[in-house]
Amino acid sequence: MLTNAPRGTKDILPDTVGDWNYVEGEIRELCRRFGYSEIRTPIFEHTELFQRGIGEGTDVVDKEMYTFTDRGDRSITLRPENTASAVRAYLQNKLYAESNLVKLFYIGSMFRYDRPQAGRMREFHQFGVEALGEANPAVDAEVILLAMSLLEGLGLKDLELSINSVGCPNCRSRYRTMLQDFFRDKLDDLCEDCRSRFDRSPLRILDCKKDSDKPYMADAPKITDCLCEECSGHFAKLQEYLTNAGISFQHDPRLVRGLDYYTKTAFEIKYPPLGAQSAVAGGGRYDGLIEEMGGSPTPAVGFATGLERLLLALESQNLLPEKSRSVDAYVVALGEAAQSEGFKLLNQLRSAGLSAAMDFAGRSMKAQMKQANKLGARYALILGDDEIAEGVVMLRSMSDSQQEKVAISGVIGKIKA
Ligand SMILES: [Zn+2]
Ligand SMILES: [Zn+2]
């Protein structure tokens, strides 16, 4: 146990951390262009925040949260997602007072007790954005564009964007009744989960992943057939914005989100080559959440994307940048005096902005040259007693093995040139 990380967690080792930094760098640059500011919320929150903010009756809250009682007898939960925390921070810090539209993004670890599989860990990483305070469908379009720009900018092609509207509480109560009427005489054929959803949240029946239930879904009534005037206008406007931005999309009437605070826009982006786990980003509008959490009624829209899955997609298409681990200079020191002089040189190289390394074990010339090679050094700087006496260093180009004596005082300038 001491040498095994807990199931569902993974070390990000030095040979892959560059991939993470690359993706996170692209995210930060894109968010800068779109005007989203980073927010970092605590890894753990009061359990009630997620019970209220995600909702009782969801798999996340009922089965997947890491919840424990702390030493002060409070119930604490490791965050399973970041929207509830972002809304809590928005309310607590009165960010709404600063602007009528607050645009936030986050990158971080989330925790869910789930069966680990490819691209799905118990500690996983998400990037997401939340735009709080504006009802205009232009913001929905902006959020979708940000997600598409990220994925396309990273080089993914043939992405599939699906959109839908899940309406508002008004149109949804009509839809619930229609769904219940439709499924009532089919209940015996549906899976157990769906039967328990029938009364509580019939919309979530449409989310069922069981193949045996799928045939029943095709003919089910569509939410977009019962949208109120405001919701259908919002949906039409969103499509207009997307079309104007040159984004292709399909309307998927089965794309629903079962919780009451979700309103209007729902969207999902798939990357089909990933197979069963092809959804790489998903989000939508949640005009009811901020009020649900004790704020005044405030419209909001956002999305999240799982970074593990995104990295899998990039890796499968060879879209991750080449790893460059090379150092500019490797100091090869032979003998005690050279060790001391070499250490001084090492630090001068670093102060001058070059990456530099040296051997601290007093190994042979051959072993040190081998190490220089392994690190992909551009130059080896060889120092022995003779060189020190002369005030020079042997500068050896690792690519063509050419070498020349250079005054110690001039070697940094020479490498930089
Ligand atoms: Zn409506
Ligand atoms: Zn089912």
Tab-separated table of C-alpha atoms and ligand atoms in Angstrom:
chain	number	residue	atom	x	y	z
A	1	MET	CA	0.000	0.000	0.000
A	2	LEU	CA	2.803	2.412	0.804
A	3	THR	CA	4.049	2.299	-2.773
A	4	ASN	CA	0.677	2.308	-4.525
A	5	ALA	CA	-1.389	5.436	-5.092
A	6	PRO	CA	-5.098	4.944	-4.252
A	7	ARG	CA	-7.215	3.348	-6.986
A	8	GLY	CA	-8.433	5.912	-9.481
A	9	THR	CA	-5.569	8.327	-8.900
A	10	LYS	CA	-2.492	8.777	-10.998
A	11	ASP	CA	0.862	10.491	-10.743
A	12	ILE	CA	1.575	12.956	-13.500
A	13	LEU	CA	5.235	12.202	-14.037
A	14	PRO	CA	7.928	14.508	-15.398
A	15	ASP	CA	7.702	12.941	-18.868
A	16	THR	CA	4.017	13.884	-19.256
A	17	VAL	CA	3.680	17.012	-17.157
A	18	GLY	CA	4.778	18.980	-20.229
A	19	ASP	CA	1.609	17.817	-22.024
A	20	TRP	CA	-0.516	19.155	-19.169
A	21	ASN	CA	1.348	22.443	-19.116
A	22	TYR	CA	0.889	22.747	-22.865
A	23	VAL	CA	-2.902	22.236	-22.706
A	24	GLU	CA	-3.283	24.476	-19.657
A	25	GLY	CA	-1.223	27.162	-21.402
A	26	GLU	CA	-3.513	27.032	-24.455
A	27	ILE	CA	-6.551	27.267	-22.150
A	28	ARG	CA	-5.181	30.318	-20.326
A	29	GLU	CA	-4.328	32.079	-23.569
A	30	LEU	CA	-7.775	31.388	-25.030
A	31	CYS	CA	-9.549	32.573	-21.861
A	32	ARG	CA	-7.489	35.752	-21.940
A	33	ARG	CA	-8.721	36.416	-25.482
A	34	PHE	CA	-12.341	35.708	-24.512
A	35	GLY	CA	-12.111	37.821	-21.356
A	36	TYR	CA	-12.563	35.049	-18.769
A	37	SER	CA	-10.665	35.427	-15.477
A	38	GLU	CA	-9.292	32.519	-13.505
A	39	ILE	CA	-10.827	31.571	-10.182
A	40	ARG	CA	-9.377	29.014	-7.738
A	41	THR	CA	-11.819	27.711	-5.177
A	42	PRO	CA	-11.071	25.314	-2.296
A	43	ILE	CA	-10.657	21.599	-3.018
A	44	PHE	CA	-13.248	20.873	-0.310
A	45	GLU	CA	-16.493	22.591	0.635
A	46	HIS	CA	-19.404	22.047	2.996
A	47	THR	CA	-21.292	18.957	1.883
A	48	GLU	CA	-24.560	20.940	1.759
A	49	LEU	CA	-23.148	23.079	-1.057
A	50	PHE	CA	-23.077	20.123	-3.433
A	51	GLN	CA	-26.295	18.566	-2.121
A	52	ARG	CA	-28.014	21.830	-2.986
A	53	GLY	CA	-25.908	22.935	-5.937
A	54	ILE	CA	-25.796	19.639	-7.830
A	55	GLY	CA	-28.968	18.162	-6.407
A	56	GLU	CA	-30.098	15.219	-4.305
A	57	GLY	CA	-31.150	12.311	-6.444
A	58	THR	CA	-28.245	12.665	-8.847
A	59	ASP	CA	-25.649	9.908	-9.101
A	60	VAL	CA	-22.928	12.395	-8.210
A	61	VAL	CA	-24.519	13.356	-4.902
A	62	ASP	CA	-26.045	9.989	-4.011
A	63	LYS	CA	-23.226	7.632	-4.949
A	64	GLU	CA	-20.015	9.357	-5.964
A	65	MET	CA	-19.010	12.026	-3.454
A	66	TYR	CA	-15.974	11.826	-1.208
A	67	THR	CA	-17.618	12.968	2.010
A	68	PHE	CA	-16.140	12.839	5.503
A	69	THR	CA	-16.586	14.389	8.895
A	70	ASP	CA	-13.687	16.591	9.890
A	71	ARG	CA	-12.265	16.975	13.384
A	72	GLY	CA	-14.672	19.828	14.074
A	73	ASP	CA	-17.604	17.507	13.317
A	74	ARG	CA	-18.484	19.250	10.064
A	75	SER	CA	-19.482	17.301	6.981
A	76	ILE	CA	-16.957	18.100	4.281
A	77	THR	CA	-16.895	16.956	0.637
A	78	LEU	CA	-14.078	16.977	-1.891
A	79	ARG	CA	-15.477	18.935	-4.821
A	80	PRO	CA	-16.979	16.642	-7.477
A	81	GLU	CA	-17.285	19.565	-9.925
A	82	ASN	CA	-16.612	23.296	-9.817
A	83	THR	CA	-19.836	25.084	-10.761
A	84	ALA	CA	-21.378	25.016	-7.287
A	85	SER	CA	-18.123	26.304	-5.775
A	86	ALA	CA	-17.846	29.073	-8.374
A	87	VAL	CA	-21.408	30.189	-7.637
A	88	ARG	CA	-20.710	30.067	-3.898
A	89	ALA	CA	-17.613	32.244	-4.404
A	90	TYR	CA	-19.614	34.610	-6.654
A	91	LEU	CA	-22.216	35.106	-3.928
A	92	GLN	CA	-19.873	35.154	-0.937
A	93	ASN	CA	-17.483	37.687	-2.503
A	94	LYS	CA	-20.279	39.736	-4.110
A	95	LEU	CA	-18.664	39.484	-7.524
A	96	TYR	CA	-22.064	40.465	-8.979
A	97	ALA	CA	-21.466	43.975	-7.655
A	98	GLU	CA	-18.447	44.388	-9.939
A	99	SER	CA	-20.106	43.740	-13.275
A	100	ASN	CA	-23.431	42.656	-14.734
A	101	LEU	CA	-21.588	39.834	-16.485
A	102	VAL	CA	-18.903	37.987	-14.523
A	103	LYS	CA	-16.835	35.586	-16.641
A	104	LEU	CA	-14.788	33.009	-14.767
A	105	PHE	CA	-12.716	29.978	-15.676
A	106	TYR	CA	-11.114	27.268	-13.581
A	107	ILE	CA	-8.659	24.412	-14.008
A	108	GLY	CA	-8.289	21.854	-11.242
A	109	SER	CA	-8.763	18.473	-9.611
A	110	MET	CA	-12.250	17.102	-8.960
A	111	PHE	CA	-13.148	13.921	-7.068
A	112	ARG	CA	-15.773	11.267	-7.710
A	113	TYR	CA	-15.984	7.752	-6.383
A	114	ASP	CA	-16.666	5.975	-9.663
A	115	ARG	CA	-15.436	2.852	-11.425
A	116	PRO	CA	-12.088	3.914	-12.906
A	117	GLN	CA	-11.677	3.499	-16.675
A	118	ALA	CA	-9.745	5.082	-19.523
A	119	GLY	CA	-10.021	8.851	-19.288
A	120	ARG	CA	-12.119	8.624	-16.121
A	121	MET	CA	-10.355	8.717	-12.801
A	122	ARG	CA	-11.511	9.219	-9.219
A	123	GLU	CA	-9.283	12.259	-9.021
A	124	PHE	CA	-9.705	13.917	-12.387
A	125	HIS	CA	-9.058	17.333	-13.844
A	126	GLN	CA	-11.483	19.724	-15.397
A	127	PHE	CA	-11.316	22.980	-17.227
A	128	GLY	CA	-14.557	24.935	-17.243
A	129	VAL	CA	-16.027	28.390	-17.601
A	130	GLU	CA	-18.996	30.097	-15.963
A	131	ALA	CA	-20.570	33.300	-17.321
A	132	LEU	CA	-22.786	34.725	-14.595
A	133	GLY	CA	-25.364	37.485	-14.859
A	134	GLU	CA	-26.571	37.659	-18.463
A	135	ALA	CA	-29.571	35.996	-20.123
A	136	ASN	CA	-28.726	36.956	-23.707
A	137	PRO	CA	-28.208	33.923	-25.996
A	138	ALA	CA	-25.076	35.660	-27.313
A	139	VAL	CA	-23.361	34.537	-24.098
A	140	ASP	CA	-24.449	30.928	-24.709
A	141	ALA	CA	-22.949	31.248	-28.185
A	142	GLU	CA	-19.746	32.763	-26.794
A	143	VAL	CA	-19.320	29.907	-24.321
A	144	ILE	CA	-19.857	27.325	-27.080
A	145	LEU	CA	-17.413	29.174	-29.333
A	146	LEU	CA	-14.811	29.177	-26.572
A	147	ALA	CA	-15.145	25.414	-26.178
A	148	MET	CA	-14.969	24.808	-29.935
A	149	SER	CA	-12.021	27.206	-30.338
A	150	LEU	CA	-10.082	25.359	-27.675
A	151	LEU	CA	-10.642	21.916	-29.192
A	152	GLU	CA	-10.050	23.060	-32.761
A	153	GLY	CA	-7.070	25.151	-31.716
A	154	LEU	CA	-5.495	22.048	-30.205
A	155	GLY	CA	-5.858	20.397	-33.607
A	156	LEU	CA	-8.910	18.149	-33.148
A	157	LYS	CA	-10.936	17.816	-36.345
A	158	ASP	CA	-14.418	16.450	-37.115
A	159	LEU	CA	-15.836	17.537	-33.772
A	160	GLU	CA	-19.582	17.108	-33.418
A	161	LEU	CA	-21.486	19.871	-31.667
A	162	SER	CA	-25.007	19.011	-30.513
A	163	ILE	CA	-27.330	21.596	-29.040
A	164	ASN	CA	-30.778	21.538	-27.527
A	165	SER	CA	-33.032	23.656	-25.364
A	166	VAL	CA	-34.412	22.168	-22.174
A	167	GLY	CA	-36.777	25.101	-21.705
A	168	CYS	CA	-37.659	26.787	-18.446
A	169	PRO	CA	-39.767	25.545	-15.496
A	170	ASN	CA	-42.889	26.734	-17.339
A	171	CYS	CA	-42.391	24.769	-20.516
A	172	ARG	CA	-40.908	21.859	-18.604
A	173	SER	CA	-43.899	21.151	-16.413
A	174	ARG	CA	-45.919	20.652	-19.597
A	175	TYR	CA	-43.189	18.416	-20.965
A	176	ARG	CA	-43.012	16.303	-17.808
A	177	THR	CA	-46.675	15.515	-18.156
A	178	MET	CA	-46.242	14.633	-21.840
A	179	LEU	CA	-43.335	12.322	-21.014
A	180	GLN	CA	-45.211	10.601	-18.210
A	181	ASP	CA	-48.187	10.076	-20.531
A	182	PHE	CA	-45.839	8.605	-23.125
A	183	PHE	CA	-43.895	6.266	-20.812
A	184	ARG	CA	-46.766	5.201	-18.511
A	185	ASP	CA	-47.744	2.059	-20.438
A	186	LYS	CA	-44.081	1.210	-21.208
A	187	LEU	CA	-42.863	1.316	-17.606
A	188	ASP	CA	-42.760	-2.457	-17.161
A	189	ASP	CA	-40.321	-2.764	-20.058
A	190	LEU	CA	-37.944	-0.076	-18.830
A	191	CYS	CA	-35.006	-0.603	-16.491
A	192	GLU	CA	-35.274	-0.166	-12.743
A	193	ASP	CA	-33.545	3.229	-12.768
A	194	CYS	CA	-36.020	4.564	-15.304
A	195	ARG	CA	-38.996	3.299	-13.288
A	196	SER	CA	-37.719	5.176	-10.256
A	197	ARG	CA	-37.196	8.296	-12.380
A	198	PHE	CA	-40.760	8.229	-13.695
A	199	ASP	CA	-42.305	10.202	-10.841
A	200	ARG	CA	-39.294	12.132	-9.615
A	201	SER	CA	-37.621	13.310	-12.814
A	202	PRO	CA	-39.101	11.808	-15.969
A	203	LEU	CA	-36.695	13.896	-18.106
A	204	ARG	CA	-33.848	11.774	-16.878
A	205	ILE	CA	-35.402	8.679	-18.443
A	206	LEU	CA	-34.139	10.121	-21.723
A	207	ASP	CA	-30.611	9.982	-20.265
A	208	CYS	CA	-30.792	6.195	-19.755
A	209	LYS	CA	-27.690	4.433	-21.037
A	210	LYS	CA	-29.238	0.926	-21.159
A	211	ASP	CA	-29.373	-0.424	-24.713
A	212	SER	CA	-32.598	-2.297	-23.989
A	213	ASP	CA	-34.329	1.007	-23.210
A	214	LYS	CA	-33.065	2.886	-26.237
A	215	PRO	CA	-35.783	1.822	-28.720
A	216	TYR	CA	-38.382	3.529	-26.526
A	217	MET	CA	-36.561	6.848	-26.584
A	218	ALA	CA	-36.758	7.465	-30.321
A	219	ASP	CA	-40.495	8.183	-30.388
A	220	ALA	CA	-40.664	10.035	-27.080
A	221	PRO	CA	-42.008	13.593	-27.277
A	222	LYS	CA	-39.363	16.265	-27.733
A	223	ILE	CA	-38.881	19.147	-25.314
A	224	THR	CA	-38.476	21.526	-28.234
A	225	ASP	CA	-42.105	20.779	-29.171
A	226	CYS	CA	-43.310	22.340	-25.926
A	227	LEU	CA	-41.049	25.375	-25.513
A	228	CYS	CA	-42.703	28.589	-24.416
A	229	GLU	CA	-42.344	31.655	-26.601
A	230	GLU	CA	-39.386	33.068	-24.695
A	231	CYS	CA	-37.459	29.779	-24.683
A	232	SER	CA	-38.053	29.056	-28.359
A	233	GLY	CA	-36.988	32.607	-29.216
A	234	HIS	CA	-33.805	32.156	-27.180
A	235	PHE	CA	-33.055	28.863	-28.928
A	236	ALA	CA	-33.628	30.359	-32.389
A	237	LYS	CA	-31.342	33.283	-31.573
A	238	LEU	CA	-28.591	30.947	-30.322
A	239	GLN	CA	-28.694	29.028	-33.604
A	240	GLU	CA	-28.478	32.286	-35.508
A	241	TYR	CA	-25.383	33.363	-33.551
A	242	LEU	CA	-23.697	30.012	-34.121
A	243	THR	CA	-24.502	30.031	-37.820
A	244	ASN	CA	-23.150	33.555	-38.156
A	245	ALA	CA	-19.956	32.455	-36.437
A	246	GLY	CA	-19.556	29.669	-39.008
A	247	ILE	CA	-20.026	26.899	-36.444
A	248	SER	CA	-21.865	23.810	-37.638
A	249	PHE	CA	-24.077	21.998	-35.173
A	250	GLN	CA	-26.902	19.557	-34.985
A	251	HIS	CA	-30.048	19.797	-32.940
A	252	ASP	CA	-30.280	16.750	-30.670
A	253	PRO	CA	-33.687	16.754	-28.983
A	254	ARG	CA	-32.571	13.963	-26.650
A	255	LEU	CA	-29.816	16.047	-25.118
A	256	VAL	CA	-31.357	16.845	-21.728
A	257	ARG	CA	-30.164	17.711	-18.284
A	258	GLY	CA	-32.475	16.412	-15.646
A	259	LEU	CA	-32.155	18.994	-12.897
A	260	ASP	CA	-34.605	21.788	-12.438
A	261	TYR	CA	-32.095	24.616	-12.354
A	262	TYR	CA	-30.912	23.822	-15.880
A	263	THR	CA	-32.691	26.013	-18.372
A	264	LYS	CA	-32.726	26.666	-22.098
A	265	THR	CA	-29.408	25.849	-23.784
A	266	ALA	CA	-27.787	22.438	-23.357
A	267	PHE	CA	-24.823	21.414	-25.505
A	268	GLU	CA	-22.298	18.668	-25.935
A	269	ILE	CA	-19.198	18.331	-28.082
A	270	LYS	CA	-18.154	14.866	-29.189
A	271	TYR	CA	-14.917	13.654	-30.639
A	272	PRO	CA	-16.061	10.420	-32.344
A	273	PRO	CA	-12.647	8.681	-32.616
A	274	LEU	CA	-12.696	8.287	-28.810
A	275	GLY	CA	-15.519	5.740	-29.161
A	276	ALA	CA	-17.798	5.133	-26.188
A	277	GLN	CA	-16.218	7.976	-24.194
A	278	SER	CA	-16.393	10.514	-27.008
A	279	ALA	CA	-17.976	13.466	-25.189
A	280	VAL	CA	-15.141	15.946	-24.624
A	281	ALA	CA	-17.115	18.968	-23.417
A	282	GLY	CA	-20.608	19.645	-22.181
A	283	GLY	CA	-22.534	22.474	-20.657
A	284	GLY	CA	-25.444	24.794	-20.852
A	285	ARG	CA	-27.518	27.394	-19.123
A	286	TYR	CA	-28.475	27.183	-15.450
A	287	ASP	CA	-30.641	30.217	-14.806
A	288	GLY	CA	-32.155	28.629	-11.694
A	289	LEU	CA	-29.017	27.673	-9.779
A	290	ILE	CA	-27.940	30.948	-8.210
A	291	GLU	CA	-31.406	31.512	-6.765
A	292	GLU	CA	-31.466	27.891	-5.603
A	293	MET	CA	-28.263	28.628	-3.697
A	294	GLY	CA	-29.654	31.674	-1.961
A	295	GLY	CA	-28.768	34.503	-4.350
A	296	SER	CA	-31.163	36.696	-6.267
A	297	PRO	CA	-32.403	35.226	-9.552
A	298	THR	CA	-29.386	35.438	-11.871
A	299	PRO	CA	-29.030	33.885	-15.323
A	300	ALA	CA	-25.817	31.925	-16.002
A	301	VAL	CA	-24.244	29.611	-18.547
A	302	GLY	CA	-21.092	27.490	-18.606
A	303	PHE	CA	-19.393	24.285	-19.632
A	304	ALA	CA	-16.731	21.874	-18.426
A	305	THR	CA	-14.295	19.570	-20.140
A	306	GLY	CA	-12.360	16.637	-18.706
A	307	LEU	CA	-8.648	17.094	-19.245
A	308	GLU	CA	-7.748	13.384	-19.009
A	309	ARG	CA	-10.065	12.607	-21.904
A	310	LEU	CA	-8.882	15.628	-23.855
A	311	LEU	CA	-5.256	14.548	-23.449
A	312	LEU	CA	-6.184	11.020	-24.600
A	313	ALA	CA	-7.724	12.511	-27.734
A	314	LEU	CA	-4.662	14.658	-28.423
A	315	GLU	CA	-2.310	11.757	-27.831
A	316	SER	CA	-4.256	9.441	-30.128
A	317	GLN	CA	-3.881	11.961	-32.975
A	318	ASN	CA	-0.236	12.815	-32.219
A	319	LEU	CA	-1.225	16.380	-31.467
A	320	LEU	CA	0.955	16.840	-28.391
A	321	PRO	CA	4.111	18.897	-28.911
A	322	GLU	CA	7.525	17.224	-29.088
A	323	LYS	CA	9.123	16.880	-25.722
A	324	SER	CA	12.151	19.108	-25.434
A	325	ARG	CA	14.240	18.282	-22.437
A	326	SER	CA	17.538	19.472	-23.812
A	327	VAL	CA	19.926	21.530	-21.709
A	328	ASP	CA	22.123	24.190	-23.239
A	329	ALA	CA	25.310	23.302	-21.419
A	330	TYR	CA	26.670	20.366	-19.463
A	331	VAL	CA	29.690	21.083	-17.300
A	332	VAL	CA	32.150	18.150	-17.288
A	333	ALA	CA	34.484	18.621	-14.309
A	334	LEU	CA	37.536	16.397	-13.816
A	335	GLY	CA	39.194	16.605	-10.420
A	336	GLU	CA	38.504	18.489	-7.234
A	337	ALA	CA	39.627	21.937	-8.362
A	338	ALA	CA	37.529	21.578	-11.505
A	339	GLN	CA	34.471	20.562	-9.442
A	340	SER	CA	34.720	23.799	-7.547
A	341	GLU	CA	35.415	25.958	-10.615
A	342	GLY	CA	32.755	24.065	-12.581
A	343	PHE	CA	30.124	24.709	-9.922
A	344	LYS	CA	30.847	28.428	-10.211
A	345	LEU	CA	30.535	28.228	-14.000
A	346	LEU	CA	27.282	26.232	-13.668
A	347	ASN	CA	25.695	29.037	-11.706
A	348	GLN	CA	26.998	31.726	-14.067
A	349	LEU	CA	25.417	29.847	-16.977
A	350	ARG	CA	22.079	29.685	-15.166
A	351	SER	CA	22.233	33.335	-14.151
A	352	ALA	CA	22.746	34.176	-17.812
A	353	GLY	CA	19.454	32.446	-18.629
A	354	LEU	CA	20.879	29.203	-19.992
A	355	SER	CA	19.836	25.764	-18.799
A	356	ALA	CA	22.856	23.999	-17.388
A	357	ALA	CA	23.689	20.803	-15.522
A	358	MET	CA	26.736	19.060	-14.117
A	359	ASP	CA	27.780	15.839	-12.450
A	360	PHE	CA	28.113	16.005	-8.661
A	361	ALA	CA	29.472	12.488	-8.184
A	362	GLY	CA	33.004	12.997	-9.495
A	363	ARG	CA	32.540	10.317	-12.158
A	364	SER	CA	34.827	9.564	-15.098
A	365	MET	CA	35.011	11.699	-18.235
A	366	LYS	CA	33.258	8.925	-20.157
A	367	ALA	CA	30.374	8.699	-17.674
A	368	GLN	CA	29.936	12.471	-17.635
A	369	MET	CA	29.915	12.694	-21.441
A	370	LYS	CA	27.329	9.933	-21.539
A	371	GLN	CA	25.134	11.895	-19.153
A	372	ALA	CA	25.544	15.039	-21.285
A	373	ASN	CA	24.327	13.032	-24.268
A	374	LYS	CA	21.398	11.616	-22.343
A	375	LEU	CA	20.247	15.080	-21.354
A	376	GLY	CA	20.455	16.219	-24.975
A	377	ALA	CA	23.025	18.880	-24.115
A	378	ARG	CA	24.015	21.238	-26.943
A	379	TYR	CA	27.474	21.811	-25.490
A	380	ALA	CA	29.769	20.086	-23.057
A	381	LEU	CA	32.101	22.424	-21.139
A	382	ILE	CA	35.112	20.342	-20.155
A	383	LEU	CA	37.228	21.501	-17.231
A	384	GLY	CA	40.353	19.804	-15.836
A	385	ASP	CA	43.475	20.995	-13.998
A	386	ASP	CA	45.175	22.069	-17.261
A	387	GLU	CA	42.195	24.178	-18.355
A	388	ILE	CA	41.978	25.845	-14.955
A	389	ALA	CA	45.698	26.699	-15.049
A	390	GLU	CA	45.192	28.300	-18.474
A	391	GLY	CA	41.895	30.017	-17.546
A	392	VAL	CA	40.058	28.263	-20.352
A	393	VAL	CA	37.377	25.666	-20.871
A	394	MET	CA	37.141	23.072	-23.645
A	395	LEU	CA	33.870	23.856	-25.439
A	396	ARG	CA	32.589	20.820	-27.265
A	397	SER	CA	29.619	20.902	-29.599
A	398	MET	CA	27.648	17.716	-28.926
A	399	SER	CA	26.105	17.598	-32.392
A	400	ASP	CA	29.342	17.483	-34.434
A	401	SER	CA	31.959	16.751	-31.719
A	402	GLN	CA	33.969	19.847	-32.750
A	403	GLN	CA	35.808	21.354	-29.826
A	404	GLU	CA	37.859	24.442	-29.097
A	405	LYS	CA	39.503	26.163	-26.146
A	406	VAL	CA	37.616	29.242	-25.021
A	407	ALA	CA	38.484	31.662	-22.204
A	408	ILE	CA	36.232	30.921	-19.216
A	409	SER	CA	35.193	34.556	-19.158
A	410	GLY	CA	33.981	34.375	-22.760
A	411	VAL	CA	32.299	30.982	-22.861
A	412	ILE	CA	28.783	32.171	-21.948
A	413	GLY	CA	28.803	34.788	-24.681
A	414	LYS	CA	29.990	32.174	-27.147
A	415	ILE	CA	27.161	29.746	-26.271
A	416	LYS	CA	24.542	32.465	-26.414
A	417	ALA	CA	25.772	33.526	-29.830
B	1	ZN	ZN	-39.873	28.361	-21.325
B	2	ZN	ZN	-33.454	2.857	-18.320
